[in-house]
Short mmCIF file of C-alpha atoms and ligand atoms in Angstrom, two decimals:
data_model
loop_
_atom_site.label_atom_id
_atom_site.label_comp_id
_atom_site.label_asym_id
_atom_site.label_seq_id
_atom_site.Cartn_x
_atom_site.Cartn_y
_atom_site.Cartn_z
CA UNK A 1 91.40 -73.44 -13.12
CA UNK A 2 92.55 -69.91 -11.78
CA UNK A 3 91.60 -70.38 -8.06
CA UNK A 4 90.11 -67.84 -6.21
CA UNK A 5 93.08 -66.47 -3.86
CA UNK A 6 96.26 -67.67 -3.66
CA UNK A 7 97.87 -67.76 -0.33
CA UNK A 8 100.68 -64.60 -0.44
CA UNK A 9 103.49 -66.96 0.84
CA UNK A 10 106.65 -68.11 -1.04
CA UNK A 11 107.62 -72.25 -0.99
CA UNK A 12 110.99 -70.81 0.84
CA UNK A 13 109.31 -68.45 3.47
CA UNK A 14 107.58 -71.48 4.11
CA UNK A 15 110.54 -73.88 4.47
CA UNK A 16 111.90 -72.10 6.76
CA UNK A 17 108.79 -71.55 8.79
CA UNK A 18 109.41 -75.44 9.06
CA UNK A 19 112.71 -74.89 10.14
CA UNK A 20 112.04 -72.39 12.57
CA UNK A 21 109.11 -75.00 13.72
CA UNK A 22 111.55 -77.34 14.43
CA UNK A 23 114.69 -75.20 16.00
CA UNK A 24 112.85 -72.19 17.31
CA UNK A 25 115.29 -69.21 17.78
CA UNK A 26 115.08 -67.44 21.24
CA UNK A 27 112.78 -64.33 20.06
CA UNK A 28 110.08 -62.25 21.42
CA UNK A 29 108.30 -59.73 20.34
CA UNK A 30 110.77 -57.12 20.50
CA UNK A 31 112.58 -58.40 17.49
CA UNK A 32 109.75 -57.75 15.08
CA UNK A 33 108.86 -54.43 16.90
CA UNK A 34 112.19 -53.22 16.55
CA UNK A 35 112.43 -53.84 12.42
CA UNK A 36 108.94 -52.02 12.38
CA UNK A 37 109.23 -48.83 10.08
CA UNK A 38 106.43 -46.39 11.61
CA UNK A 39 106.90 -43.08 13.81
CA UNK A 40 104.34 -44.52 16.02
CA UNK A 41 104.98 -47.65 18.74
CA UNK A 42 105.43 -51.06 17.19
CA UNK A 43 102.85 -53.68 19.16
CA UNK A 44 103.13 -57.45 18.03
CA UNK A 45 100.88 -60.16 18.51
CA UNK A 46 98.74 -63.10 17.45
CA UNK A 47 96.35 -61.46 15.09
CA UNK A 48 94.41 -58.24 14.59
CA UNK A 49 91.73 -59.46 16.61
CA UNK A 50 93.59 -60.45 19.65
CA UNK A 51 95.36 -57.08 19.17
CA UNK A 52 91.90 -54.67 19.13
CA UNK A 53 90.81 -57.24 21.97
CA UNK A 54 94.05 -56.25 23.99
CA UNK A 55 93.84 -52.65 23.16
CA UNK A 56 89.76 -52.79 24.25
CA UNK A 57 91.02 -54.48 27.37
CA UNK A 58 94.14 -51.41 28.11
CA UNK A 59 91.15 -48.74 27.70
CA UNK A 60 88.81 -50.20 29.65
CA UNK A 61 85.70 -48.12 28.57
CA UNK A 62 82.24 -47.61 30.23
CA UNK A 63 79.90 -50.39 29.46
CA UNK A 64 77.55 -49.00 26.33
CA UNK A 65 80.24 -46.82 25.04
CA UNK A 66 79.82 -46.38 21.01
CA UNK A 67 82.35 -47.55 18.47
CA UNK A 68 81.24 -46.06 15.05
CA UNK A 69 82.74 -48.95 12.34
CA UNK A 70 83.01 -48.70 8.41
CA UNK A 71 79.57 -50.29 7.87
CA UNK A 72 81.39 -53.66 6.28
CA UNK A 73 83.93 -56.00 8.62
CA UNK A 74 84.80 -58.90 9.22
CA UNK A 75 82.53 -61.34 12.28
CA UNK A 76 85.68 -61.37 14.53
CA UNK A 77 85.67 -57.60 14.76
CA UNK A 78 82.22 -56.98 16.08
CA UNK A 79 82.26 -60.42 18.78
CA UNK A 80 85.22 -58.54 20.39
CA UNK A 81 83.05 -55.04 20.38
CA UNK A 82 80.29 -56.73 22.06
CA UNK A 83 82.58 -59.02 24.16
CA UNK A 84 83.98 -55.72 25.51
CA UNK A 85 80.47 -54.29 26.07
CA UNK A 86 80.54 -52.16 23.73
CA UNK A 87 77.88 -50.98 20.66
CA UNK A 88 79.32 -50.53 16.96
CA UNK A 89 77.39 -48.21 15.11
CA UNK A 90 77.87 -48.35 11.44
CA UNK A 91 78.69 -45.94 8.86
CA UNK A 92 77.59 -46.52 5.22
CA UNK A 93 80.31 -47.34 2.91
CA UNK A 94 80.55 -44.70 -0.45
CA UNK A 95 80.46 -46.98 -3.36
CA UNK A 96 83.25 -45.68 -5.02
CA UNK A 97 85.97 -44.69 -2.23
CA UNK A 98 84.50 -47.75 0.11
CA UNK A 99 85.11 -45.56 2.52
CA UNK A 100 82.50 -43.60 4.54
CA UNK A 101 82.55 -39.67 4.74
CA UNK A 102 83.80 -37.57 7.33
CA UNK A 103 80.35 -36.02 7.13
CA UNK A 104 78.75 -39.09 7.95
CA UNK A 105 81.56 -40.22 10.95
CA UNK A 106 80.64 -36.70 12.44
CA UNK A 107 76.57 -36.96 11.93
CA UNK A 108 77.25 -39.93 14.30
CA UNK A 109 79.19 -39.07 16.70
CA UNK A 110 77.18 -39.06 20.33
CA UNK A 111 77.65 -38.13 23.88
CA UNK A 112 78.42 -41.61 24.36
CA UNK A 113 80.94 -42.10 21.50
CA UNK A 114 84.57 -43.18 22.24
CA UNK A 115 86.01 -44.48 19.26
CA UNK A 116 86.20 -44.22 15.48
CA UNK A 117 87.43 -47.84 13.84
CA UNK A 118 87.82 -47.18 9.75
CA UNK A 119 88.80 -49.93 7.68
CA UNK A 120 90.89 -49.65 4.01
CA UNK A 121 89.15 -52.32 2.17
CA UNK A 122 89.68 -54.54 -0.48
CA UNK A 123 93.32 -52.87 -1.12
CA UNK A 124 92.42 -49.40 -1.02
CA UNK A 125 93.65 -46.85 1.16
CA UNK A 126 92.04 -44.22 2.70
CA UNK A 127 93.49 -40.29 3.71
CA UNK A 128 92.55 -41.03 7.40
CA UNK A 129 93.26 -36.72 7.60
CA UNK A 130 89.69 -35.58 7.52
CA UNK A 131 88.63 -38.55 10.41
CA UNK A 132 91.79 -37.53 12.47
CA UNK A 133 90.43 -33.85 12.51
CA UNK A 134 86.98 -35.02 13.60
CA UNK A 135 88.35 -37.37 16.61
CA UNK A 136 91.20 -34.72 17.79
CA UNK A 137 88.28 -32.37 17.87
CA UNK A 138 85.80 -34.72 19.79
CA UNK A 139 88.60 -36.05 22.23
CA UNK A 140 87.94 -39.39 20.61
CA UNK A 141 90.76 -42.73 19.59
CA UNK A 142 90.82 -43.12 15.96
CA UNK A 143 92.14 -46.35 15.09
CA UNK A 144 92.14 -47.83 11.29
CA UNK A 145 91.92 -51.54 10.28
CA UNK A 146 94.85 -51.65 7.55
CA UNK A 147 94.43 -55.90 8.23
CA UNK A 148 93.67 -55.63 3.87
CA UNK A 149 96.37 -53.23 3.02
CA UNK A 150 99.46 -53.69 3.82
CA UNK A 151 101.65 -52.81 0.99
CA UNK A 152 105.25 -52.56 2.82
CA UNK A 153 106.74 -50.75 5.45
CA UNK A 154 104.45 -48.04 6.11
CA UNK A 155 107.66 -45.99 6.98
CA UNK A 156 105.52 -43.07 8.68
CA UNK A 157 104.21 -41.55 5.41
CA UNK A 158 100.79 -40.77 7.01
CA UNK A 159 100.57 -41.81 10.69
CA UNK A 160 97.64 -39.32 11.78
CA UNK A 161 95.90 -42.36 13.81
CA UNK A 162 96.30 -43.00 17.05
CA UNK A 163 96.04 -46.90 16.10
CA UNK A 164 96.87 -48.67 12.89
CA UNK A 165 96.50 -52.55 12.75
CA UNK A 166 98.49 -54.82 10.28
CA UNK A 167 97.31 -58.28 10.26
CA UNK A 168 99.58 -61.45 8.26
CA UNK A 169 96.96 -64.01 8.73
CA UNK A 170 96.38 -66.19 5.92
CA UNK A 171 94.41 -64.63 3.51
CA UNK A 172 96.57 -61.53 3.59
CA UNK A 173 99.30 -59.64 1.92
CA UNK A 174 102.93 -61.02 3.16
CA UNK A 175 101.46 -63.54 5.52
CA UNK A 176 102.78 -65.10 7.95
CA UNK A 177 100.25 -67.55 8.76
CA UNK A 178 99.65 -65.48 11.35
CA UNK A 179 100.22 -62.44 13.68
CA UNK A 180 99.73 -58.70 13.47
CA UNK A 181 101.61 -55.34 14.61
CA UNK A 182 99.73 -52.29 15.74
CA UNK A 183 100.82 -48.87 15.67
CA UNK A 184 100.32 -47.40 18.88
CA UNK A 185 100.91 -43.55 19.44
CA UNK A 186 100.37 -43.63 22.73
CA UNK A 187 103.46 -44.60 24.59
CA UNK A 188 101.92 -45.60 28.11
CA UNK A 189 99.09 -47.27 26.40
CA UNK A 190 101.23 -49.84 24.28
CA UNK A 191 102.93 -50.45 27.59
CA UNK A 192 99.72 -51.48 29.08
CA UNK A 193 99.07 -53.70 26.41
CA UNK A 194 102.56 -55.25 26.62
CA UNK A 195 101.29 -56.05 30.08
CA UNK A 196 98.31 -57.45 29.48
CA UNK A 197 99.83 -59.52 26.25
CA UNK A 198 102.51 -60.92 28.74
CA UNK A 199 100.20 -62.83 30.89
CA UNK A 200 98.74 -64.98 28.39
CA UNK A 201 100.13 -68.22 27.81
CA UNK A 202 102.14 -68.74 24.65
CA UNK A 203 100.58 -70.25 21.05
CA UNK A 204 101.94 -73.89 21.25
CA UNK A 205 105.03 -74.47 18.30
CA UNK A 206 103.04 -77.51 16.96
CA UNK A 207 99.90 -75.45 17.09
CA UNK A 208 102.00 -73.12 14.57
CA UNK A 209 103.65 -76.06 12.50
CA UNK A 210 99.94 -77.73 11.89
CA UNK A 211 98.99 -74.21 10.48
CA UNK A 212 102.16 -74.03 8.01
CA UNK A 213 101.43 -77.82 6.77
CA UNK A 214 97.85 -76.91 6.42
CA UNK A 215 98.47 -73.79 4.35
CA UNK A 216 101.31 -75.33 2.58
CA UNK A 217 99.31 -78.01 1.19
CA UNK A 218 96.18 -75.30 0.21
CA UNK A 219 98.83 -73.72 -1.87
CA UNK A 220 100.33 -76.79 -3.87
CA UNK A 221 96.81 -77.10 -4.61
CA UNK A 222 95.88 -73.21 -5.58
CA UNK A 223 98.59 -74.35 -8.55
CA UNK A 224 96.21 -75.10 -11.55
CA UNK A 225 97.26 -78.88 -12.20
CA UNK A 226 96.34 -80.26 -8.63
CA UNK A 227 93.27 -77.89 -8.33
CA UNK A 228 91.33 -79.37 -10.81
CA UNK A 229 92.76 -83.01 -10.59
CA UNK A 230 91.15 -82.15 -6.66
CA UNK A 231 88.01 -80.84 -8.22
CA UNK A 232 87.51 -84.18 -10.13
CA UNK A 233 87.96 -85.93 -6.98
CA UNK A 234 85.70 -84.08 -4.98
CA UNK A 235 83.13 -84.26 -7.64
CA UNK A 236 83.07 -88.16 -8.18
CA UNK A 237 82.55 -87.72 -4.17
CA UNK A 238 79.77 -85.91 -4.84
CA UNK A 239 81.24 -82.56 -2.47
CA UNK A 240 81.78 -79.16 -3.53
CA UNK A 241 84.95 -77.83 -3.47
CA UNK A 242 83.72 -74.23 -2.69
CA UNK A 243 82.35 -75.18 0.63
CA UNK A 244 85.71 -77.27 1.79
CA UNK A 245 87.64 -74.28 0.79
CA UNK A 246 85.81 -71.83 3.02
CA UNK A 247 85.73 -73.75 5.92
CA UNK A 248 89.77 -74.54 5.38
CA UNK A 249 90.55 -70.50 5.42
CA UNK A 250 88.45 -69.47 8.57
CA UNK A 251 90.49 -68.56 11.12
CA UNK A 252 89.43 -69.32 14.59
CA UNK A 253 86.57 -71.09 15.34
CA UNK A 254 83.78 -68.88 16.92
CA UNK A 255 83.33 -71.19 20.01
CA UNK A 256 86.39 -70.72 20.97
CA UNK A 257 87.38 -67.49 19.66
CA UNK A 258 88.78 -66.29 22.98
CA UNK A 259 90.68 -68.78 23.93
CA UNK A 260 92.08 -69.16 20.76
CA UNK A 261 93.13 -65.05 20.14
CA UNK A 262 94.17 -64.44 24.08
CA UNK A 263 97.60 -66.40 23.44
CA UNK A 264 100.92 -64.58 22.69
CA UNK A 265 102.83 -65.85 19.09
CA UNK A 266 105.28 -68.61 19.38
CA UNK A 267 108.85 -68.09 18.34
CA UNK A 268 108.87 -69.56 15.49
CA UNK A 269 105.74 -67.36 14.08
CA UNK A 270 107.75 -64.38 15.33
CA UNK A 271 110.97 -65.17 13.26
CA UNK A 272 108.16 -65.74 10.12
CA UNK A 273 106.62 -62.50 10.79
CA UNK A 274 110.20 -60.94 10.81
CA UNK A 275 111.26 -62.25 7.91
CA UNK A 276 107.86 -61.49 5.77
CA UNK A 277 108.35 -57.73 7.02
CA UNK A 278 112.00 -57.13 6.13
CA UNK A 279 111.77 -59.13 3.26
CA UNK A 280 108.67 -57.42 1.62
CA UNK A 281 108.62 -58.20 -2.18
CA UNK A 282 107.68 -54.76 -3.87
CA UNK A 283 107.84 -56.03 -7.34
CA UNK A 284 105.61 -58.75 -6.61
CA UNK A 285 103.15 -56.44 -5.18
CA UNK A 286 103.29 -54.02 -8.09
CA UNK A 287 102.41 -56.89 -10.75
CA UNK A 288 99.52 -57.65 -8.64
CA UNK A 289 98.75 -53.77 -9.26
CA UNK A 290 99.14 -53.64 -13.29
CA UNK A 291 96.94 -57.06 -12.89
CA UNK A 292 94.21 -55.01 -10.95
CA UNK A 293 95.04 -52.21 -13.61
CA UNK A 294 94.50 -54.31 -16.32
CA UNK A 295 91.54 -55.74 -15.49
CA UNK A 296 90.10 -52.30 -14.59
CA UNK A 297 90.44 -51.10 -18.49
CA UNK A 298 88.72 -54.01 -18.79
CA UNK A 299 85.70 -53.91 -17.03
CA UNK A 300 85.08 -50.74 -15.98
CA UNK A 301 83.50 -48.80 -19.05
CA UNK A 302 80.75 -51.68 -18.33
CA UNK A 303 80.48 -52.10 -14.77
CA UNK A 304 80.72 -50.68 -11.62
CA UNK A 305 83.90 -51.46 -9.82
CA UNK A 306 83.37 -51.33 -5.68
CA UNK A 307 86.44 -48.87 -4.54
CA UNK A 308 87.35 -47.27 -8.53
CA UNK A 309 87.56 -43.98 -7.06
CA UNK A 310 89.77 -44.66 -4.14
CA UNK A 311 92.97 -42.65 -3.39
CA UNK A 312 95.04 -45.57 -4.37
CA UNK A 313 93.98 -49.46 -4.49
CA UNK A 314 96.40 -52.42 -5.39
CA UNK A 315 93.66 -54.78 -5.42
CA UNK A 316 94.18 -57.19 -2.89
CA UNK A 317 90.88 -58.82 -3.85
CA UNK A 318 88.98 -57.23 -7.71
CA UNK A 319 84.76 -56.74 -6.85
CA UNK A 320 82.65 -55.80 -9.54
CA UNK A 321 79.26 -55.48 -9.56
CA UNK A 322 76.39 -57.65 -11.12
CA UNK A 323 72.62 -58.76 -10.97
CA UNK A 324 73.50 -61.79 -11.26
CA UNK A 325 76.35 -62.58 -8.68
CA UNK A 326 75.93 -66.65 -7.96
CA UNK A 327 75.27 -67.12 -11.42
CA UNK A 328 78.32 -65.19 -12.66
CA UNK A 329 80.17 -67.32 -10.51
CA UNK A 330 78.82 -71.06 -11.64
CA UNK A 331 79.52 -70.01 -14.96
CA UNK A 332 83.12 -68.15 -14.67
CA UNK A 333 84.00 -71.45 -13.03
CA UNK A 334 83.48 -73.01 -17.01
CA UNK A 335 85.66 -70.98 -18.48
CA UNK A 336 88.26 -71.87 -15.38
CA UNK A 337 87.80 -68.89 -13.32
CA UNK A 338 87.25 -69.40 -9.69
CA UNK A 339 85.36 -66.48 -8.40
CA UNK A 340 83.87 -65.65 -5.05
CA UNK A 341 81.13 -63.79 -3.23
CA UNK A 342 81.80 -61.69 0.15
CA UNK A 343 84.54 -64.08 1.79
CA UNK A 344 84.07 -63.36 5.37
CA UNK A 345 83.33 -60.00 5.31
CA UNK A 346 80.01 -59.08 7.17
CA UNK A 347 77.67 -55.78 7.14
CA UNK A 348 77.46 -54.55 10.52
CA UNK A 349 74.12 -54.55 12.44
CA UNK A 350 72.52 -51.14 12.30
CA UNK A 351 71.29 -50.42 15.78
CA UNK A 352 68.48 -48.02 16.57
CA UNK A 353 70.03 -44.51 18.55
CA UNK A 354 68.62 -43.37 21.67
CA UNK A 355 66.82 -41.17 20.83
CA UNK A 356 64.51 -43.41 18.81
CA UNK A 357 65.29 -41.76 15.46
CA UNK A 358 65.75 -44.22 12.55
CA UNK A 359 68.04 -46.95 12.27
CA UNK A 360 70.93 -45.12 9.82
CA UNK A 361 70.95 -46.71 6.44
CA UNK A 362 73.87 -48.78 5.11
CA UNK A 363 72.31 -49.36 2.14
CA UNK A 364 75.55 -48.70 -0.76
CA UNK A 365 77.08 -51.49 1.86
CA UNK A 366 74.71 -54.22 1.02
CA UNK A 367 74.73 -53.16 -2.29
CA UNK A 368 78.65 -53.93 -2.45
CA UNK A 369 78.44 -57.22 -0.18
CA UNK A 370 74.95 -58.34 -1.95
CA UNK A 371 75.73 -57.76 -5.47
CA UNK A 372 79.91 -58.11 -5.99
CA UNK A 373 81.55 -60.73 -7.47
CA UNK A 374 85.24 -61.30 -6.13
CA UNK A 375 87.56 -62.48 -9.25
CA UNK A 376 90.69 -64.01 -8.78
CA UNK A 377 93.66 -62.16 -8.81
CA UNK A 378 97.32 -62.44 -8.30
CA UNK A 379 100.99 -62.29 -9.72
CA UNK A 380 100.96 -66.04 -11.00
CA UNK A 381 98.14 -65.05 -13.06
CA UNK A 382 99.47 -64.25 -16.52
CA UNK A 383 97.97 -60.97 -18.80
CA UNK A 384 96.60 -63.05 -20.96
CA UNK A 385 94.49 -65.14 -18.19
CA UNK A 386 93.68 -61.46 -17.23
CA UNK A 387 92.22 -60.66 -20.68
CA UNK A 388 90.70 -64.37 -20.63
CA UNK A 389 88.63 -63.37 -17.51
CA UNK A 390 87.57 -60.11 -18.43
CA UNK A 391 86.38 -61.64 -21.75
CA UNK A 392 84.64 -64.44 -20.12
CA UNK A 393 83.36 -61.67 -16.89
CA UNK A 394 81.06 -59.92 -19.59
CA UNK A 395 80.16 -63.21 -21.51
CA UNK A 396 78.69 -63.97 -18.28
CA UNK A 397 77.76 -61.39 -15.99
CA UNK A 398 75.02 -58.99 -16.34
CA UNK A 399 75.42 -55.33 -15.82
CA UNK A 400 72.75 -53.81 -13.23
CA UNK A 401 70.68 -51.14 -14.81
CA UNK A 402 72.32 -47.46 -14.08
CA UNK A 403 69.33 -45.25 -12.46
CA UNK A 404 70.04 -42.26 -14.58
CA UNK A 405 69.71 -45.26 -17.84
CA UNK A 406 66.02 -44.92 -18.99
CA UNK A 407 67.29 -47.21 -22.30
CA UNK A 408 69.26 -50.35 -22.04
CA UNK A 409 72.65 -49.94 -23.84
CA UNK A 410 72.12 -51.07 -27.84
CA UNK A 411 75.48 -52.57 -27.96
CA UNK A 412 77.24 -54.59 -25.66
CA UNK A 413 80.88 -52.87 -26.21
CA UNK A 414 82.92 -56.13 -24.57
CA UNK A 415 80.47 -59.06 -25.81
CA UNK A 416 83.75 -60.53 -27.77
CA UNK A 417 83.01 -64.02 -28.32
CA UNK A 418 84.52 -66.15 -26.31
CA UNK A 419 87.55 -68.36 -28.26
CA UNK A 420 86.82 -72.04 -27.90
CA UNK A 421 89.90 -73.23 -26.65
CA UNK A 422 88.60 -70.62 -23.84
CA UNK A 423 85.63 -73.01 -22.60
CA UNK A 424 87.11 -75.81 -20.41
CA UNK A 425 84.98 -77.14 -18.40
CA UNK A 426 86.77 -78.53 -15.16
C1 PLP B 1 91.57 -60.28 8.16
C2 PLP B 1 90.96 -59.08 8.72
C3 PLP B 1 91.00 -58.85 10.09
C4 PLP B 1 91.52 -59.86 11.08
O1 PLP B 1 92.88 -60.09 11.02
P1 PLP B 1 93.46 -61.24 11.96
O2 PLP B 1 94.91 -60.90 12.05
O3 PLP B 1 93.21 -62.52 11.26
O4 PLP B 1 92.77 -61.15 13.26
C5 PLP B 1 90.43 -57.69 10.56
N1 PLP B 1 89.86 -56.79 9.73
C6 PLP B 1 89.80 -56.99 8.41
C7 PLP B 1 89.16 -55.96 7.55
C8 PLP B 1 90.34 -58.14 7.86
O5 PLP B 1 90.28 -58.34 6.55
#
């Protein structure tokens, strides 16, 4: 079984995260700021959600002020907009950049609009130029969610925000098992958030060492032997492994979402993040890429792949479309694919304007969320499990009628059949 993520951590990054567990050095924040490679101000911290919730704090806007969001996010996001008392207005996704247009940012920008928040999703990344114009021009803070692609130092190539947010948690690229650095432009700003960052108490160390046990044991299990030795288990229990796994990857429980994010990062986490930063593994990251390459030749003369047309993508998750998404996935998990729908990404709530006009469609964004399928993906995976899944993909899943198709296609151009040795049920 090919699980469907496997956590982006190395068995030594994580030995030492032990060892810094158990003799913290004497760090702060500083350290990791300082190795930060960016023209802008480094800002660490917990997580990408306690930084935006800092940052919302520093600029202390009016009560009803408008954030317009990339339609698609994840639930932490938007509690911390509405904590702050403030509306996010969504703008639809384009299903092939997953990115919305500058047309559409502008079209809704209002008197009461403050800031722009555009997210690079699913490994893409976006030329934030066009959006930059548009905010310099309203007066407005354009800050971009980079929490799903981070790909290395981004070493000032394109700084044109006036926030960037890098997030290690878990689930991401060079994690840490948690924290986050934001690019601040503003130099009196970050020191306002240094401020307001320093009164919190700190993350406790065994908090911190729970998290690396935790995640250390979900990875000895992503491995293919113990995953479906655990899979057995579970299912003489009579529990589904999907529903464990979910829970075991959310970060902070809702109820206490505040609590939890208002804390500064323990030492330890600090010398992590440090050491993930400056110790970014490029080849890794550009196997993942020929992976994500691969499977595109693959898949995409038959399907539509959320994010093909983006500037640049190194697929930190793969969508593709089908009409048939949760049966796609019971039946990939046959052939000993673990596949996934939507993770914890969310559409966000269209909300009427005030004038009364319409609520603005974000239609191509449920489309993505509603009808993607997220395949595994990631350097342990070999070319030939690659070719295995795309084989077993279009055994499976059924491509959604094209509009502009009045006749379904006469032959199926990738319905190879499947090699026996290929079926193993698990
Ligand atoms: C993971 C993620 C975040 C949150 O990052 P944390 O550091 O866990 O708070 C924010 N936005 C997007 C798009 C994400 O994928």
């Amino acid at each position: 079984m090919w699980v469907r993520k496997r956590i982006d951590i190395g068995w030594a990054d994580l030995a030492s995260a032990v060892g810094h567990c158990l003799f913290p050095k004497r760090v702060d924040t500083t350290a990791v700021n300082q190795c930060w490679r960016d023209s802008r101000h480094a800002f660490t911290c917990l997580s990408v959600r306690s930084g935006l919730d800092i940052l919302l704090q520093a600029l202390d806007l009016p009560r009803g002020s408008e954030v317009i969001v990339s339609a698609m996010t994840i639930d932490g996001i938007l509690k911390i907009i509405a904590k702050h008392g403030l509306v996010a207005v969504p703008v639809d996704l384009q299903f092939e950049t997953l990115a919305p247009t500058p047309e559409d940012v502008e079209s809704a920008i209002t008197d009461q609009t403050r800031l722009v928040l555009i997210a690079h999703l699913f490994g893409t990344q976006i030329d934030m130029q066009p959006y930059a114009r548009i905010t310099q021009q309203h007066g407005m803070l354009l800050i971009e969610d980079c929490a799903q692609s981070f790909r290395g130092m981004p070493q000032g190539k394109s700084d044109v925000s006036d926030v960037a947010m890098y997030s290690f948690g878990p689930i991401k690229t060079a994690t840490a098992l948690g924290g986050a650095v934001l690019c601040v432009a503003d130099g009196k700003l970050t020191k306002k958030m240094e401020q307001i960052q320093q009164a919190y108490p700190t993350q406790s160390t065994l908090a911190y060492f729970k998290r690396v046990v935790k995640y250390g044991f979900l990875k000895f299990l992503s491995y293919r032997i113990p995953i479906t030795a655990f899979i057995a288990t579970l299912r003489i229990l009579g529990v589904d492994y999907s529903e464990i796994l979910k829970k075991s990857v959310k970060g902070f429980p809702t109820d206490k979402l505040f609590l939890r994010i208002r804390q500064q990062p323990c030492q330890a986490l600090l010398s992590v993040l440090q050491r993930r930063i400056t110790s970014f593994d490029e080849r890794r990251l550009k196997r993942h890429c020929e992976l994500g390459e691969l499977l595109c030749d693959h898949l995409s003369q038959q399907y539509d792949l959320p994010g093909s047309a983006a500037t640049s993508n190194y697929f930190w998750v793969f969508p593709v479309e089908t009409d048939n998404p949760l049966e796609t996935i019971q039946n990939l998990r046959a052939y000993g694919f673990d596949a996934d729908q939507r993770g914890s990404m969310v559409k966000v709530p269209t909300v009427p304007t005030v004038q009364g006009e319409a609520v603005r469609s974000i239609s191509t964004t449920d489309r993505i969320l509603d009808n993607s399928v997220f395949l595994p993906i990631y350097p342990a995976m070999s070319q030939q499990a690659i070719n295995q899944l795309a084989k077993a993909f279009c055994q499976v899943a059924v491509r959604p009628r094209r509009p502009e198709e009045d006749q379904p296609p006469l032959v199926d151009a990738c319905a190879h059949s499947v090699p026996e040795t290929l079926v193993r049920d698990i």
